[in-house]
Tab-separated table of C-alpha atoms and ligand atoms in Angstrom:
chain	number	residue	atom	x	y	z
T	1	MET	CA	0.060	-0.023	0.007
T	2	PHE	CA	1.220	3.516	-0.908
T	3	MET	CA	1.338	4.885	2.915
T	4	SER	CA	3.202	1.791	4.072
T	5	THR	CA	6.395	3.100	2.596
T	6	GLN	CA	6.054	6.315	4.568
T	7	PRO	CA	8.122	6.647	7.832
T	8	THR	CA	6.355	7.679	11.079
T	9	ILE	CA	7.511	9.803	13.744
T	10	ALA	CA	7.116	6.986	16.189
T	11	MET	CA	9.810	5.037	14.299
T	12	TYR	CA	12.342	7.755	14.398
T	13	GLU	CA	11.526	8.351	18.024
T	14	ALA	CA	12.232	4.678	18.867
T	15	SER	CA	15.513	4.724	17.399
T	16	ALA	CA	16.513	7.856	19.136
T	17	ALA	CA	15.165	6.609	22.323
T	18	TYR	CA	17.241	3.506	21.915
T	19	LEU	CA	20.459	5.489	21.347
T	20	ARG	CA	19.843	7.987	24.023
T	21	GLU	CA	19.420	5.151	26.528
T	22	ALA	CA	22.807	3.670	25.254
T	23	LEU	CA	24.378	7.059	25.911
T	24	LYS	CA	22.947	7.713	29.167
T	25	ASN	CA	24.132	4.050	30.413
T	26	ARG	CA	27.551	4.952	29.277
T	27	GLY	CA	27.469	8.328	31.039
T	28	LEU	CA	28.175	10.158	27.749
T	29	PRO	CA	26.832	13.835	26.899
T	30	MET	CA	24.322	13.818	23.979
T	31	PRO	CA	26.338	14.461	20.687
T	32	ARG	CA	25.964	17.641	18.605
T	33	THR	CA	28.136	16.230	15.957
T	34	ALA	CA	27.733	13.248	13.629
T	35	VAL	CA	29.837	11.887	10.773
T	36	ILE	CA	28.785	9.511	7.779
T	37	LEU	CA	31.637	7.533	6.531
T	38	GLY	CA	31.419	6.776	2.820
T	39	SER	CA	32.672	3.753	0.726
T	40	GLY	CA	36.522	2.897	1.638
T	41	LEU	CA	36.459	5.806	3.999
T	42	GLY	CA	35.410	4.024	7.250
T	43	THR	CA	39.041	3.534	8.743
T	44	TYR	CA	38.827	6.814	10.683
T	45	ALA	CA	36.247	5.469	13.273
T	46	ALA	CA	38.455	2.533	14.044
T	47	SER	CA	41.651	4.694	14.426
T	48	ASP	CA	43.256	5.557	17.648
T	49	ALA	CA	42.084	9.205	17.097
T	50	VAL	CA	38.734	8.227	18.420
T	51	GLN	CA	38.267	7.049	21.998
T	52	LYS	CA	35.680	4.436	21.189
T	53	GLU	CA	32.995	4.090	23.835
T	54	LEU	CA	30.302	1.894	22.000
T	55	VAL	CA	29.900	0.053	18.772
T	56	ILE	CA	26.156	-0.582	17.913
T	57	PRO	CA	25.399	-2.833	14.832
T	58	TYR	CA	22.627	-1.188	12.908
T	59	LYS	CA	20.708	-4.294	13.317
T	60	GLU	CA	20.208	-3.660	16.952
T	61	ILE	CA	18.756	-0.248	16.733
T	62	PRO	CA	14.943	-0.275	16.240
T	63	HIS	CA	13.581	0.371	12.729
T	64	PHE	CA	17.237	1.182	11.527
T	65	PRO	CA	18.032	-0.088	7.987
T	66	ILE	CA	20.868	-2.629	7.448
T	67	THR	CA	23.490	-1.947	5.086
T	68	THR	CA	23.995	-4.440	2.230
T	69	VAL	CA	27.288	-3.155	0.836
T	70	SER	CA	29.797	-5.871	1.642
T	71	TYR	CA	32.656	-3.730	2.443
T	72	GLN	CA	30.649	-1.277	4.507
T	73	LYS	CA	30.548	-2.100	8.300
T	74	GLY	CA	27.089	-1.405	9.203
T	75	GLU	CA	27.516	-0.239	12.597
T	76	LEU	CA	27.346	3.007	14.659
T	77	THR	CA	30.596	3.795	16.687
T	78	ILE	CA	30.076	6.256	19.525
T	79	GLY	CA	33.350	7.782	20.113
T	80	VAL	CA	34.875	10.712	22.318
T	81	VAL	CA	36.937	13.237	20.289
T	82	GLU	CA	38.644	16.156	22.191
T	83	GLY	CA	36.034	15.778	25.053
T	84	SER	CA	32.922	15.647	22.820
T	85	THR	CA	30.599	12.733	22.027
T	86	VAL	CA	30.646	12.085	18.187
T	87	LEU	CA	28.574	9.515	16.305
T	88	PHE	CA	30.174	7.559	13.345
T	89	PHE	CA	27.813	6.027	10.906
T	90	ASN	CA	30.183	3.376	9.491
T	91	GLY	CA	28.190	2.256	6.394
T	92	ARG	CA	25.115	4.064	4.830
T	93	PHE	CA	21.995	3.384	2.759
T	94	HIS	CA	21.827	3.650	-0.792
T	95	TYR	CA	18.798	3.822	-3.051
T	96	TYR	CA	20.417	1.412	-5.284
T	97	GLU	CA	20.333	-1.189	-2.718
T	98	GLY	CA	16.552	-1.159	-2.792
T	99	TRP	CA	16.199	1.279	0.264
T	100	GLU	CA	13.461	3.988	-0.060
T	101	MET	CA	15.074	7.456	-0.199
T	102	TRP	CA	13.741	8.208	3.260
T	103	GLN	CA	15.679	5.092	4.395
T	104	ALA	CA	18.713	6.319	3.016
T	105	ALA	CA	18.269	9.562	4.972
T	106	TYR	CA	17.043	7.687	8.063
T	107	PRO	CA	20.131	8.431	10.374
T	108	VAL	CA	20.055	12.133	9.727
T	109	ALA	CA	16.471	12.423	11.133
T	110	VAL	CA	17.620	10.278	14.168
T	111	CYS	CA	20.499	12.454	14.779
T	112	HIS	CA	18.085	15.579	14.762
T	113	LEU	CA	16.015	14.013	17.520
T	114	LEU	CA	19.108	13.460	19.600
T	115	GLY	CA	20.275	16.945	19.237
T	116	VAL	CA	22.939	16.775	16.553
T	117	GLU	CA	23.409	20.212	14.959
T	118	CYS	CA	26.357	19.623	12.643
T	119	MET	CA	27.164	16.740	10.195
T	120	LEU	CA	30.247	15.833	8.503
T	121	ILE	CA	29.172	13.624	5.498
T	122	THR	CA	31.807	11.978	3.167
T	123	ASN	CA	31.779	9.969	0.016
T	124	ALA	CA	33.697	8.553	-2.779
T	125	ALA	CA	32.952	10.356	-6.219
T	126	GLY	CA	34.002	10.245	-9.861
T	127	GLY	CA	35.701	13.293	-11.082
T	128	ILE	CA	33.765	14.973	-13.996
T	129	ASN	CA	35.870	18.308	-14.263
T	130	ALA	CA	39.454	16.909	-15.296
T	131	ASN	CA	40.641	20.559	-15.333
T	132	THR	CA	40.540	20.784	-11.785
T	133	LEU	CA	40.140	17.365	-10.187
T	134	ILE	CA	42.373	14.135	-10.273
T	135	PRO	CA	41.920	10.894	-8.523
T	136	GLY	CA	43.010	11.254	-4.831
T	137	ASP	CA	41.848	14.854	-4.485
T	138	LEU	CA	39.749	15.618	-1.485
T	139	VAL	CA	36.928	18.111	-2.301
T	140	CYS	CA	34.563	20.229	-0.418
T	141	VAL	CA	31.061	19.940	-1.886
T	142	THR	CA	29.600	23.373	-2.339
T	143	ASP	CA	26.162	22.429	-3.805
T	144	HIS	CA	24.415	19.478	-5.513
T	145	ILE	CA	22.325	18.726	-8.597
T	146	LYS	CA	19.753	15.913	-8.282
T	147	LEU	CA	17.905	14.887	-11.587
T	148	CYS	CA	15.953	12.014	-10.267
T	149	ALA	CA	12.397	12.823	-9.153
T	150	GLU	CA	12.515	11.021	-5.644
T	151	SER	CA	13.246	12.742	-2.359
T	152	PRO	CA	13.456	11.825	1.110
T	153	VAL	CA	10.965	13.920	2.427
T	154	ARG	CA	8.175	13.210	-0.179
T	155	GLY	CA	4.755	12.249	1.501
T	156	GLN	CA	3.238	13.449	4.600
T	157	ASN	CA	5.473	16.016	6.316
T	158	LEU	CA	6.740	15.131	9.793
T	159	ASP	CA	6.600	18.610	11.457
T	160	VAL	CA	8.869	17.477	14.408
T	161	LEU	CA	11.628	17.043	11.905
T	162	GLY	CA	11.123	20.401	9.816
T	163	THR	CA	8.721	22.408	7.740
T	164	ARG	CA	7.020	21.114	4.536
T	165	PHE	CA	9.134	23.394	2.199
T	166	PHE	CA	12.477	24.374	3.138
T	167	ASP	CA	15.460	26.418	1.973
T	168	MET	CA	18.456	24.300	0.178
T	169	GLN	CA	20.608	27.372	-0.230
T	170	SER	CA	22.715	27.239	2.961
T	171	VAL	CA	22.867	23.578	3.916
T	172	TYR	CA	26.464	23.342	2.622
T	173	ASP	CA	27.581	25.661	5.523
T	174	LYS	CA	30.083	28.344	4.212
T	175	SER	CA	31.596	28.780	7.674
T	176	LEU	CA	32.229	24.941	7.798
T	177	ILE	CA	33.734	24.847	4.327
T	178	ALA	CA	36.029	27.707	5.311
T	179	MET	CA	37.317	25.757	8.307
T	180	ALA	CA	37.687	22.501	6.675
T	181	LYS	CA	39.849	24.301	3.891
T	182	HIS	CA	41.945	25.960	6.784
T	183	CYS	CA	42.417	22.563	8.315
T	184	ALA	CA	43.689	21.113	5.005
T	185	GLU	CA	46.090	24.003	4.763
T	186	GLU	CA	47.455	23.435	8.096
T	187	LEU	CA	48.113	19.875	6.872
T	188	GLY	CA	49.922	20.941	3.825
T	189	PHE	CA	47.412	20.639	1.213
T	190	SER	CA	44.679	22.328	-0.519
T	191	LEU	CA	40.982	21.184	-0.326
T	192	LYS	CA	39.306	21.829	-3.710
T	193	GLU	CA	35.492	22.722	-4.255
T	194	GLY	CA	33.075	21.285	-6.446
T	195	VAL	CA	29.302	20.525	-7.214
T	196	TYR	CA	28.227	17.048	-6.876
T	197	ALA	CA	25.722	15.343	-9.077
T	198	TYR	CA	23.584	12.547	-7.556
T	199	MET	CA	22.965	9.590	-9.656
T	200	THR	CA	20.929	6.576	-8.445
T	201	GLY	CA	23.103	4.004	-9.807
T	202	PRO	CA	24.030	1.178	-9.197
T	203	GLN	CA	25.417	1.215	-12.782
T	204	PHE	CA	28.186	3.697	-13.330
T	205	GLU	CA	27.106	6.516	-15.728
T	206	THR	CA	27.382	6.585	-19.548
T	207	PRO	CA	29.832	8.990	-21.161
T	208	ALA	CA	26.808	10.769	-22.642
T	209	GLU	CA	25.490	11.232	-19.164
T	210	ILE	CA	28.850	12.656	-17.758
T	211	LYS	CA	28.934	15.162	-20.549
T	212	ALA	CA	25.327	16.363	-19.849
T	213	LEU	CA	26.355	16.772	-16.121
T	214	ARG	CA	29.378	18.550	-17.049
T	215	MET	CA	27.453	21.092	-19.213
T	216	LEU	CA	24.963	21.519	-16.385
T	217	GLY	CA	27.870	22.556	-13.903
T	218	ALA	CA	28.553	19.253	-12.007
T	219	ASP	CA	32.307	18.655	-11.004
T	220	LEU	CA	31.816	15.317	-9.222
T	221	VAL	CA	29.274	12.320	-9.498
T	222	GLY	CA	28.167	9.899	-7.073
T	223	MET	CA	25.498	7.613	-5.691
T	224	SER	CA	24.895	8.731	-2.110
T	225	THR	CA	25.080	11.911	0.258
T	226	VAL	CA	22.085	14.046	-1.677
T	227	PRO	CA	19.371	12.095	0.478
T	228	GLU	CA	21.062	12.874	3.607
T	229	VAL	CA	21.762	16.343	2.950
T	230	ILE	CA	18.148	17.007	1.861
T	231	GLU	CA	16.987	15.502	5.392
T	232	ALA	CA	19.664	17.523	6.991
T	233	ALA	CA	18.404	20.889	5.386
T	234	HIS	CA	14.734	19.556	6.507
T	235	CYS	CA	16.239	19.139	10.012
T	236	GLN	CA	18.140	22.334	9.898
T	237	ILE	CA	21.505	20.393	10.631
T	238	ARG	CA	24.582	22.206	8.994
T	239	VAL	CA	26.401	20.105	6.807
T	240	LEU	CA	30.032	19.727	5.626
T	241	CYS	CA	30.394	17.304	2.995
T	242	ILE	CA	33.733	15.953	1.799
T	243	SER	CA	34.170	13.914	-1.378
T	244	CYS	CA	37.129	11.559	-2.224
T	245	VAL	CA	37.712	11.730	-6.048
T	246	THR	CA	38.266	7.903	-6.436
T	247	ASN	CA	38.295	7.796	-10.295
T	248	TYR	CA	37.687	10.009	-13.295
T	249	ALA	CA	34.070	9.824	-14.281
T	250	ALA	CA	32.824	7.858	-17.483
T	251	GLY	CA	34.263	8.858	-20.612
T	252	VAL	CA	37.069	11.170	-19.369
T	253	THR	CA	39.814	8.518	-19.979
T	254	GLY	CA	37.937	5.644	-21.528
T	255	ASN	CA	39.411	3.315	-19.093
T	256	ALA	CA	36.703	0.737	-17.826
T	257	MET	CA	35.395	1.776	-14.346
T	258	THR	CA	35.539	-0.707	-11.446
T	259	GLU	CA	34.482	-0.685	-7.884
T	260	GLN	CA	37.804	-1.987	-7.032
T	261	GLU	CA	39.476	1.259	-8.536
T	262	VAL	CA	37.042	3.288	-6.101
T	263	LEU	CA	38.241	1.035	-3.191
T	264	ASP	CA	41.878	1.356	-3.954
T	265	THR	CA	42.010	5.064	-4.330
T	266	ALA	CA	39.967	5.575	-0.884
T	267	ALA	CA	42.549	3.253	0.578
T	268	ALA	CA	45.570	5.039	-0.865
T	269	ILE	CA	44.607	8.346	0.701
T	270	SER	CA	43.356	7.073	3.829
T	271	ASP	CA	46.005	8.466	6.163
T	272	LYS	CA	45.636	11.985	4.480
T	273	PHE	CA	41.732	11.682	4.907
T	274	CYS	CA	41.845	10.633	8.465
T	275	ALA	CA	44.014	13.519	9.358
T	276	LEU	CA	41.925	15.884	7.882
T	277	LEU	CA	38.873	14.452	9.538
T	278	HIS	CA	40.317	14.450	12.745
T	279	ARG	CA	41.098	18.182	12.542
T	280	ILE	CA	37.831	19.109	11.173
T	281	ILE	CA	35.914	17.138	13.820
T	282	ALA	CA	37.938	18.632	16.670
T	283	ASN	CA	37.172	22.059	15.442
T	284	MET	CA	33.497	21.273	14.841
T	285	THR	CA	33.191	19.921	18.495
T	286	ALA	CA	35.039	22.826	19.767
T	287	SER	CA	32.760	25.275	18.182
T	288	MET	CA	29.585	23.556	19.359
T	289	GLN	CA	31.214	23.787	23.023
T	290	ASP	CA	31.800	27.468	22.584
T	291	ARG	CA	28.405	28.033	21.442
T	292	MET	CA	26.906	26.172	24.331
T	293	ASN	CA	29.434	27.699	26.701
T	294	LEU	CA	30.471	24.379	27.849
T	295	PRO	CA	33.700	23.712	29.507
T	296	LYS	CA	36.313	22.007	27.336
T	297	LYS	CA	37.538	18.914	28.935
B	1	HPA	N1	30.090	7.454	-10.417
B	1	HPA	C1	29.239	7.310	-9.380
B	1	HPA	N2	29.551	6.962	-8.173
B	1	HPA	C2	30.763	6.768	-7.989
B	1	HPA	C3	31.863	7.094	-9.014
B	1	HPA	C4	31.256	7.262	-10.051
B	1	HPA	O1	32.371	7.493	-11.178
B	1	HPA	N3	33.044	6.716	-8.289
B	1	HPA	C5	32.711	6.743	-7.102
B	1	HPA	N4	31.325	6.627	-6.724
């Protein structure tokens, strides 16, 4: 039935209540920051930079979707970075797996109910703009293009999450982008900027599709992120999105495209990526503490 594919606020509340209880039992303050780790980019949550407090498989969280991508962990790591609680979603949900778009965005709405104000969203992407981007580059997403009709917030609006119609002009937060670029400079490299085009996949794009996306103003292409960003805008969560260019998009070199190339490039830049993430997350949590006037531990 049509309405059976729609989420209810009770579902989101049940997921949030479960996590709130887990945080309380562990004596952890509620998180203000959350991170979604993309394909091949999950190593940060397991690194020593994160003081790990709890690892919860998605299947234990009521109503949570379960990731079906073999190399994505499908677990939530709750950690402490520089004295603040941070949620790390290690594995995400894609439309191409068969999830509805609202399911792809599900963790974002749960984060909102927990009080998260700021999200770092990462992904692997194909580089469309070969004038400025090469595989291995890290790019701040400044805007996106979504050509498919589906939206994670289609259907009855859940007012607890946000308003029916909402602004999409400032979700990619300019001050977070400036902060991220500064972090990269401190680490000795420059973070590029680009517009991300969302394609539903799972097939990679055709050369003609990439040509069209290039003409429309896209620099990067990928199969994730945009459902999450739309839900974040709905919930008024500020987003910083970092893409790792793992390959040239279709038709740029003419070489065959493979998932292995995506994973190999993501693995090759893992150290650089983790160092950047750490600086960014430390800055994000510090700015939240400043805003809330909380003492820094
Ligand atoms: N296209 C779509 N998604 C991707 C790509 C790509 O070229 N690379 C990594 N994710």
